Structure formats: C-alpha cells, structure tokens
Amino acid sequence: MLRVRLIEEAVADRYHLDNEMRCPVHLSIGQEAVSAGVCLALRRDDQIVTTHRGHAHYLSKGGDLNAMLCEFHGKAPGCCGGRGGSMHLFDSDAGVLMSAPIVASSIPVGVGAALGMKQAGSDAVAVVFLGDASVEEGVFHESANFAAIRKLPVIFVCENNLFSVYTPLDQRQPDRPLTDLAAAHGLACMQVDGNDCEAVYNATAKAAAAARAGEGATFILADTYRWREHCGPYYDNDLGYRSVEEFERWKSRDPVEMQRSRLAEAGLLQAEAETRLAAEIAAEIDRAFEFALNAPFPDAETAGDHVFA
C-alpha cells in the first residue's frame, strides 16, 4: 500500500512539473487497501482486469513500474508502446490482462478469461475490478448472469467510492445494498470495509478458494473513498459536490495509516524499518521516472500501426 501511495503521490507532484506526462490520470489515493488486499490473495497466474482508475491494481498485481511510467509519458517501452496512456495498462507476465476507460467495458473480458480458465482445466481465477457506477450498465448484469450460470472462477470486486465523477450514489441508485444486485443473479456476496486491507484480503482469499474449488463466482463490495479529483492530480473539495467534513471523515480512516498502526502495535513494524522502506521506494520511483523521461518516443513511421477503422 505504501509503495502504491508514494508512486501515485509522485505522479501527482510531477504531473504539471514538466508537462511530460501525455495522458489524463485517475488516482486511487485513499483506496489502496482494496488493490493491495485483493492482489495479496492472488497467485501470479491469476488474472485481473480493471478500469480507468487502474494504477493501483496494476502495481499491486506486480505490473512493471518502468513500463507504466513510460506509458504515461508516451514512450516506446510503455505497456502499449506509448500509445495507450494511463487507462490502458497491461502486463501479461504479472497477470494484468487489461484496463479500459469505458465504464464496465472490461467486465465481460474478465468473465471471458474465467471461462477460458475453466475450459482449460486450470484452477486460476479472474478478478474483475469495477466501480459503483459499473453496476448501472447492462453489461454488468449480462456478465454476472453468465458467470453464475456457468459457475465461473471469477471474483467481481466493486470499489464503492460513492461517486460517479461528481454524482453521488444516492442520486443515481435507489436506497438498497449494492450487493442485492449481485445476489439477484445468484452470486455469493460479501461486503467489507474497503479501507481495511486485512478485511479485503480475507474476503478475497475466501472467494478465491471457492472459485478454485469449482463453487463459482463471488461479488465483493468494498466501501472506500478517493481523496483526489475524479481525473487529475489535485484535490477538488472546492467544487462543492462533496463536503469538506465528509472528505475529512474518510481521510481520518487513511488505509495506509490504519495498517501502519496495526503493524506497529503488533510489533511487526519499527520506525527505522519504515524509514528505510520509504527511502527504498522513493529511490525506485526516481529511477523509474528517469527511465521514462530518457526513453525514446515511438518511431514516427509506426504511427499508423495498430489503427483499425
């Protein structure tokens, strides 16, 4: 969680510093417990698909940092050769199948991956990260129904951060638990504190064990909160779509600080070790930015490659 937090804070700090990042960024600062808890419960050969807000998922599953930052900078060694930007991240070696900016569009791809795993006789699982707005799209329901009917090894992880851009959940959906939507399709459901990394890990481990045992799909609802603006490096509490009081209430439940305190109280994290860890991560981030800034742009002659119409 700390590594993801420091990387995204570095992206925010440097975003307008030299204007070398050539894509919008959707930061997950404040939501790190979900990606960390889920991916810690997965194996290398498990696969994930994710959304426009996918940096934390990519990094937590083991995605290459140099390739991610090169993609942000439009450079050739990026995940998509510098053509996709921050919303198109994948790393097949790490099990990051894809991320996609269109709301809910990656859901059927993750379900398809789970179908392929089952047909191949593998006990790997697929994880579909989605936001609370994704359940408002028809493709979620088609995918959930198909996953339930086929008892596919897929885990739907819904990060409920309460807003679709600037519109709160209670202005978009009726007053009922989001888990009711998944339960209506016959999926096993769990709801967890999305700022509690250990709670997310335990729920995912249980869902993964069920999927590997052939018991089918699970829907996990993780309640959390994004700190920064919907898209970009800044805070946006001045816009008025959420109150400062609400923001501060969630910020007081900082997932990184919660886990730090838990580990320190258990005697598993000392101040010296934490300082050393933060320094190592900071050095890694500096090296990755230097690599991205010095990497070449794609060859101009390849501008028409991979373009379909």
Tab-separated table of N, CA, C and O in Angstrom, residues 213-276:
chain	number	residue	atom	x	y	z
A	213	ALA	N	-12.239	-24.161	-6.039
A	213	ALA	CA	-12.907	-25.424	-5.706
A	213	ALA	C	-14.113	-25.694	-6.608
A	213	ALA	O	-14.841	-26.673	-6.384
A	214	GLY	N	-14.336	-24.812	-7.587
A	214	GLY	CA	-15.439	-25.026	-8.518
A	214	GLY	C	-16.781	-24.537	-8.024
A	214	GLY	O	-17.825	-24.911	-8.564
A	215	GLU	N	-16.760	-23.691	-6.987
A	215	GLU	CA	-18.022	-23.219	-6.414
A	215	GLU	C	-18.543	-21.954	-7.070
A	215	GLU	O	-19.597	-21.439	-6.675
A	216	GLY	N	-17.810	-21.412	-8.039
A	216	GLY	CA	-18.317	-20.307	-8.824
A	216	GLY	C	-17.903	-18.927	-8.353
A	216	GLY	O	-16.948	-18.768	-7.597
A	217	ALA	N	-18.671	-17.965	-8.821
A	217	ALA	CA	-18.284	-16.557	-8.713
A	217	ALA	C	-18.731	-15.927	-7.395
A	217	ALA	O	-19.698	-16.369	-6.773
A	218	THR	N	-18.012	-14.865	-7.019
A	218	THR	CA	-18.330	-14.088	-5.818
A	218	THR	C	-18.294	-12.602	-6.155
A	218	THR	O	-17.467	-12.167	-6.971
A	219	PHE	N	-19.163	-11.843	-5.535
A	219	PHE	CA	-19.178	-10.382	-5.656
A	219	PHE	C	-18.753	-9.812	-4.303
A	219	PHE	O	-19.375	-10.102	-3.274
A	220	ILE	N	-17.678	-9.024	-4.299
A	220	ILE	CA	-17.195	-8.374	-3.077
A	220	ILE	C	-17.423	-6.868	-3.204
A	220	ILE	O	-16.928	-6.239	-4.145
A	221	LEU	N	-18.156	-6.311	-2.278
A	221	LEU	CA	-18.358	-4.863	-2.241
A	221	LEU	C	-17.413	-4.266	-1.202
A	221	LEU	O	-17.466	-4.624	-0.026
A	222	ALA	N	-16.536	-3.371	-1.657
A	222	ALA	CA	-15.548	-2.748	-0.781
A	222	ALA	C	-15.827	-1.244	-0.721
A	222	ALA	O	-15.639	-0.538	-1.712
A	223	ASP	N	-16.278	-0.774	0.418
A	223	ASP	CA	-16.605	0.648	0.575
A	223	ASP	C	-15.347	1.447	0.885
A	223	ASP	O	-14.620	1.149	1.836
A	224	THR	N	-15.091	2.476	0.080
A	224	THR	CA	-13.868	3.256	0.236
A	224	THR	C	-14.111	4.682	-0.258
A	224	THR	O	-15.273	5.086	-0.437
A	225	TYR	N	-13.042	5.439	-0.513
A	225	TYR	CA	-13.211	6.861	-0.844
A	225	TYR	C	-11.963	7.367	-1.545
A	225	TYR	O	-10.839	7.129	-1.079
A	226	ARG	N	-12.152	8.056	-2.676
A	226	ARG	CA	-10.982	8.662	-3.328
A	226	ARG	C	-10.758	10.058	-2.770
A	226	ARG	O	-11.704	10.799	-2.538
A	227	TRP	N	-9.474	10.394	-2.581
A	227	TRP	CA	-9.133	11.686	-1.998
A	227	TRP	C	-9.012	12.787	-3.059
A	227	TRP	O	-9.398	13.925	-2.828
A	228	ARG	N	-8.410	12.448	-4.194
A	228	ARG	CA	-8.134	13.475	-5.207
A	228	ARG	C	-9.339	13.628	-6.146
A	228	ARG	O	-10.331	12.933	-6.047
A	229	GLU	N	-9.194	14.542	-7.096
A	229	GLU	CA	-10.270	14.782	-8.051
A	229	GLU	C	-10.523	13.534	-8.913
A	229	GLU	O	-9.679	12.641	-8.987
A	230	HIS	N	-11.668	13.524	-9.562
A	230	HIS	CA	-12.004	12.356	-10.394
A	230	HIS	C	-10.893	12.065	-11.386
A	230	HIS	O	-10.475	10.919	-11.557
A	231	CYS	N	-10.432	13.088	-12.063
A	231	CYS	CA	-9.381	12.923	-13.062
A	231	CYS	C	-8.386	14.065	-12.899
A	231	CYS	O	-8.753	15.229	-13.111
A	232	GLY	N	-7.148	13.735	-12.528
A	232	GLY	CA	-6.140	14.768	-12.369
A	232	GLY	C	-5.452	14.674	-11.027
A	232	GLY	O	-5.828	13.873	-10.168
A	233	PRO	N	-4.447	15.524	-10.817
A	233	PRO	CA	-3.585	15.390	-9.641
A	233	PRO	C	-4.031	16.178	-8.416
A	233	PRO	O	-3.418	16.074	-7.356
A	234	TYR	N	-5.086	16.977	-8.556
A	234	TYR	CA	-5.405	17.918	-7.482
A	234	TYR	C	-6.537	17.422	-6.585
A	234	TYR	O	-7.217	16.443	-6.875
A	235	TYR	N	-6.763	18.171	-5.492
A	235	TYR	CA	-7.956	17.995	-4.677
A	235	TYR	C	-9.073	18.864	-5.284
A	235	TYR	O	-8.799	19.873	-5.927
A	236	ASP	N	-10.322	18.461	-5.055
A	236	ASP	CA	-11.405	19.201	-5.688
A	236	ASP	C	-12.567	19.483	-4.740
A	236	ASP	O	-13.706	19.636	-5.189
A	237	ASN	N	-12.277	19.553	-3.447
A	237	ASN	CA	-13.365	19.788	-2.492
A	237	ASN	C	-14.025	21.156	-2.699
A	237	ASN	O	-15.155	21.375	-2.258
A	238	ASP	N	-13.330	22.059	-3.392
A	238	ASP	CA	-13.889	23.384	-3.640
A	238	ASP	C	-15.045	23.353	-4.646
A	238	ASP	O	-15.797	24.335	-4.750
A	239	LEU	N	-15.206	22.245	-5.359
A	239	LEU	CA	-16.272	22.176	-6.365
A	239	LEU	C	-17.655	22.036	-5.736
A	239	LEU	O	-18.663	22.326	-6.388
A	240	GLY	N	-17.714	21.563	-4.517
A	240	GLY	CA	-18.989	21.534	-3.804
A	240	GLY	C	-19.826	20.283	-3.969
A	240	GLY	O	-20.915	20.194	-3.418
A	241	TYR	N	-19.333	19.303	-4.732
A	241	TYR	CA	-20.137	18.083	-4.894
A	241	TYR	C	-20.009	17.151	-3.693
A	241	TYR	O	-20.781	16.205	-3.555
A	242	ARG	N	-19.028	17.414	-2.841
A	242	ARG	CA	-18.890	16.704	-1.581
A	242	ARG	C	-18.403	17.704	-0.533
A	242	ARG	O	-17.747	18.699	-0.874
A	243	SER	N	-18.726	17.429	0.715
A	243	SER	CA	-18.385	18.390	1.759
A	243	SER	C	-16.975	18.125	2.289
A	243	SER	O	-16.464	16.994	2.229
A	244	VAL	N	-16.376	19.168	2.810
A	244	VAL	CA	-15.068	19.027	3.447
A	244	VAL	C	-15.172	18.087	4.648
A	244	VAL	O	-14.269	17.286	4.912
A	245	GLU	N	-16.308	18.160	5.361
A	245	GLU	CA	-16.497	17.299	6.529
A	245	GLU	C	-16.486	15.829	6.120
A	245	GLU	O	-15.873	14.998	6.790
A	246	GLU	N	-17.149	15.522	5.004
A	246	GLU	CA	-17.158	14.128	4.535
A	246	GLU	C	-15.749	13.686	4.151
A	246	GLU	O	-15.301	12.591	4.512
A	247	PHE	N	-15.056	14.545	3.418
A	247	PHE	CA	-13.684	14.232	2.999
A	247	PHE	C	-12.787	13.979	4.216
A	247	PHE	O	-12.047	12.988	4.268
A	248	GLU	N	-12.866	14.860	5.207
A	248	GLU	CA	-12.004	14.712	6.388
A	248	GLU	C	-12.364	13.461	7.187
A	248	GLU	O	-11.486	12.825	7.781
A	249	ARG	N	-13.647	13.127	7.198
A	249	ARG	CA	-14.070	11.918	7.927
A	249	ARG	C	-13.441	10.670	7.296
A	249	ARG	O	-12.953	9.794	8.008
A	250	TRP	N	-13.462	10.620	5.982
A	250	TRP	CA	-12.844	9.468	5.322
A	250	TRP	C	-11.320	9.517	5.427
A	250	TRP	O	-10.672	8.482	5.585
A	251	LYS	N	-10.756	10.717	5.329
A	251	LYS	CA	-9.295	10.812	5.383
A	251	LYS	C	-8.761	10.381	6.749
A	251	LYS	O	-7.627	9.891	6.862
A	252	SER	N	-9.554	10.562	7.781
A	252	SER	CA	-9.130	10.130	9.118
A	252	SER	C	-9.036	8.603	9.198
A	252	SER	O	-8.469	8.065	10.153
A	253	ARG	N	-9.597	7.937	8.190
A	253	ARG	CA	-9.502	6.476	8.125
A	253	ARG	C	-8.546	6.084	6.972
A	253	ARG	O	-8.824	5.196	6.177
A	254	ASP	N	-7.438	6.779	6.910
A	254	ASP	CA	-6.412	6.532	5.896
A	254	ASP	C	-6.005	5.052	5.928
A	254	ASP	O	-5.504	4.568	6.941
A	255	PRO	N	-6.214	4.322	4.830
A	255	PRO	CA	-5.904	2.883	4.855
A	255	PRO	C	-4.436	2.569	5.108
A	255	PRO	O	-4.113	1.567	5.755
A	256	VAL	N	-3.547	3.430	4.606
A	256	VAL	CA	-2.118	3.192	4.822
A	256	VAL	C	-1.781	3.394	6.296
A	256	VAL	O	-1.066	2.583	6.906
A	257	GLU	N	-2.302	4.452	6.886
A	257	GLU	CA	-2.032	4.728	8.288
A	257	GLU	C	-2.670	3.667	9.189
A	257	GLU	O	-2.080	3.265	10.206
A	258	MET	N	-3.871	3.205	8.807
A	258	MET	CA	-4.534	2.162	9.605
A	258	MET	C	-3.672	0.904	9.663
A	258	MET	O	-3.489	0.300	10.730
A	259	GLN	N	-3.117	0.503	8.531
A	259	GLN	CA	-2.304	-0.716	8.505
A	259	GLN	C	-0.963	-0.487	9.191
A	259	GLN	O	-0.441	-1.377	9.871
A	260	ARG	N	-0.403	0.716	9.023
A	260	ARG	CA	0.853	1.039	9.706
A	260	ARG	C	0.676	0.927	11.223
A	260	ARG	O	1.509	0.314	11.916
A	261	SER	N	-0.401	1.484	11.736
A	261	SER	CA	-0.645	1.443	13.177
A	261	SER	C	-0.861	0.014	13.655
A	261	SER	O	-0.363	-0.380	14.720
A	262	ARG	N	-1.591	-0.746	12.856
A	262	ARG	CA	-1.853	-2.145	13.233
A	262	ARG	C	-0.551	-2.941	13.314
A	262	ARG	O	-0.328	-3.699	14.270
A	263	LEU	N	0.318	-2.769	12.343
A	263	LEU	CA	1.587	-3.494	12.337
A	263	LEU	C	2.493	-3.036	13.470
A	263	LEU	O	3.174	-3.851	14.113
A	264	ALA	N	2.516	-1.721	13.730
A	264	ALA	CA	3.367	-1.195	14.810
A	264	ALA	C	2.894	-1.705	16.165
A	264	ALA	O	3.712	-2.099	17.009
A	265	GLU	N	1.592	-1.700	16.380
A	265	GLU	CA	1.062	-2.178	17.665
A	265	GLU	C	1.345	-3.658	17.865
A	265	GLU	O	1.502	-4.119	18.997
A	266	ALA	N	1.430	-4.404	16.772
A	266	ALA	CA	1.729	-5.837	16.867
A	266	ALA	C	3.225	-6.104	16.940
A	266	ALA	O	3.649	-7.263	17.022
A	267	GLY	N	4.025	-5.035	16.885
A	267	GLY	CA	5.475	-5.190	16.950
A	267	GLY	C	6.091	-5.690	15.658
A	267	GLY	O	7.222	-6.185	15.648
A	268	LEU	N	5.367	-5.540	14.547
A	268	LEU	CA	5.839	-6.047	13.258
A	268	LEU	C	6.441	-4.960	12.372
A	268	LEU	O	6.913	-5.247	11.275
A	269	LEU	N	6.398	-3.720	12.815
A	269	LEU	CA	6.959	-2.621	12.025
A	269	LEU	C	7.586	-1.600	12.965
A	269	LEU	O	6.903	-1.010	13.809
A	270	GLN	N	8.900	-1.413	12.825
A	270	GLN	CA	9.618	-0.421	13.618
A	270	GLN	C	9.880	0.822	12.769
A	270	GLN	O	9.931	0.747	11.542
A	271	ALA	N	10.047	1.940	13.452
A	271	ALA	CA	10.218	3.222	12.757
A	271	ALA	C	11.416	3.193	11.814
A	271	ALA	O	11.342	3.709	10.684
A	272	GLU	N	12.504	2.572	12.259
A	272	GLU	CA	13.702	2.530	11.420
A	272	GLU	C	13.451	1.746	10.135
A	272	GLU	O	13.853	2.162	9.038
A	273	ALA	N	12.759	0.633	10.271
A	273	ALA	CA	12.457	-0.190	9.091
A	273	ALA	C	11.517	0.547	8.147
A	273	ALA	O	11.662	0.474	6.919
A	274	GLU	N	10.557	1.263	8.700
A	274	GLU	CA	9.625	2.007	7.864
A	274	GLU	C	10.343	3.118	7.097
A	274	GLU	O	10.091	3.338	5.909
A	275	THR	N	11.241	3.817	7.774
A	275	THR	CA	12.018	4.873	7.118
A	275	THR	C	12.862	4.306	5.987
A	275	THR	O	12.941	4.880	4.893
A	276	ARG	N	13.488	3.166	6.259
A	276	ARG	CA	14.325	2.530	5.222
A	276	ARG	C	13.471	2.096	4.034
A	276	ARG	O	13.847	2.288	2.876
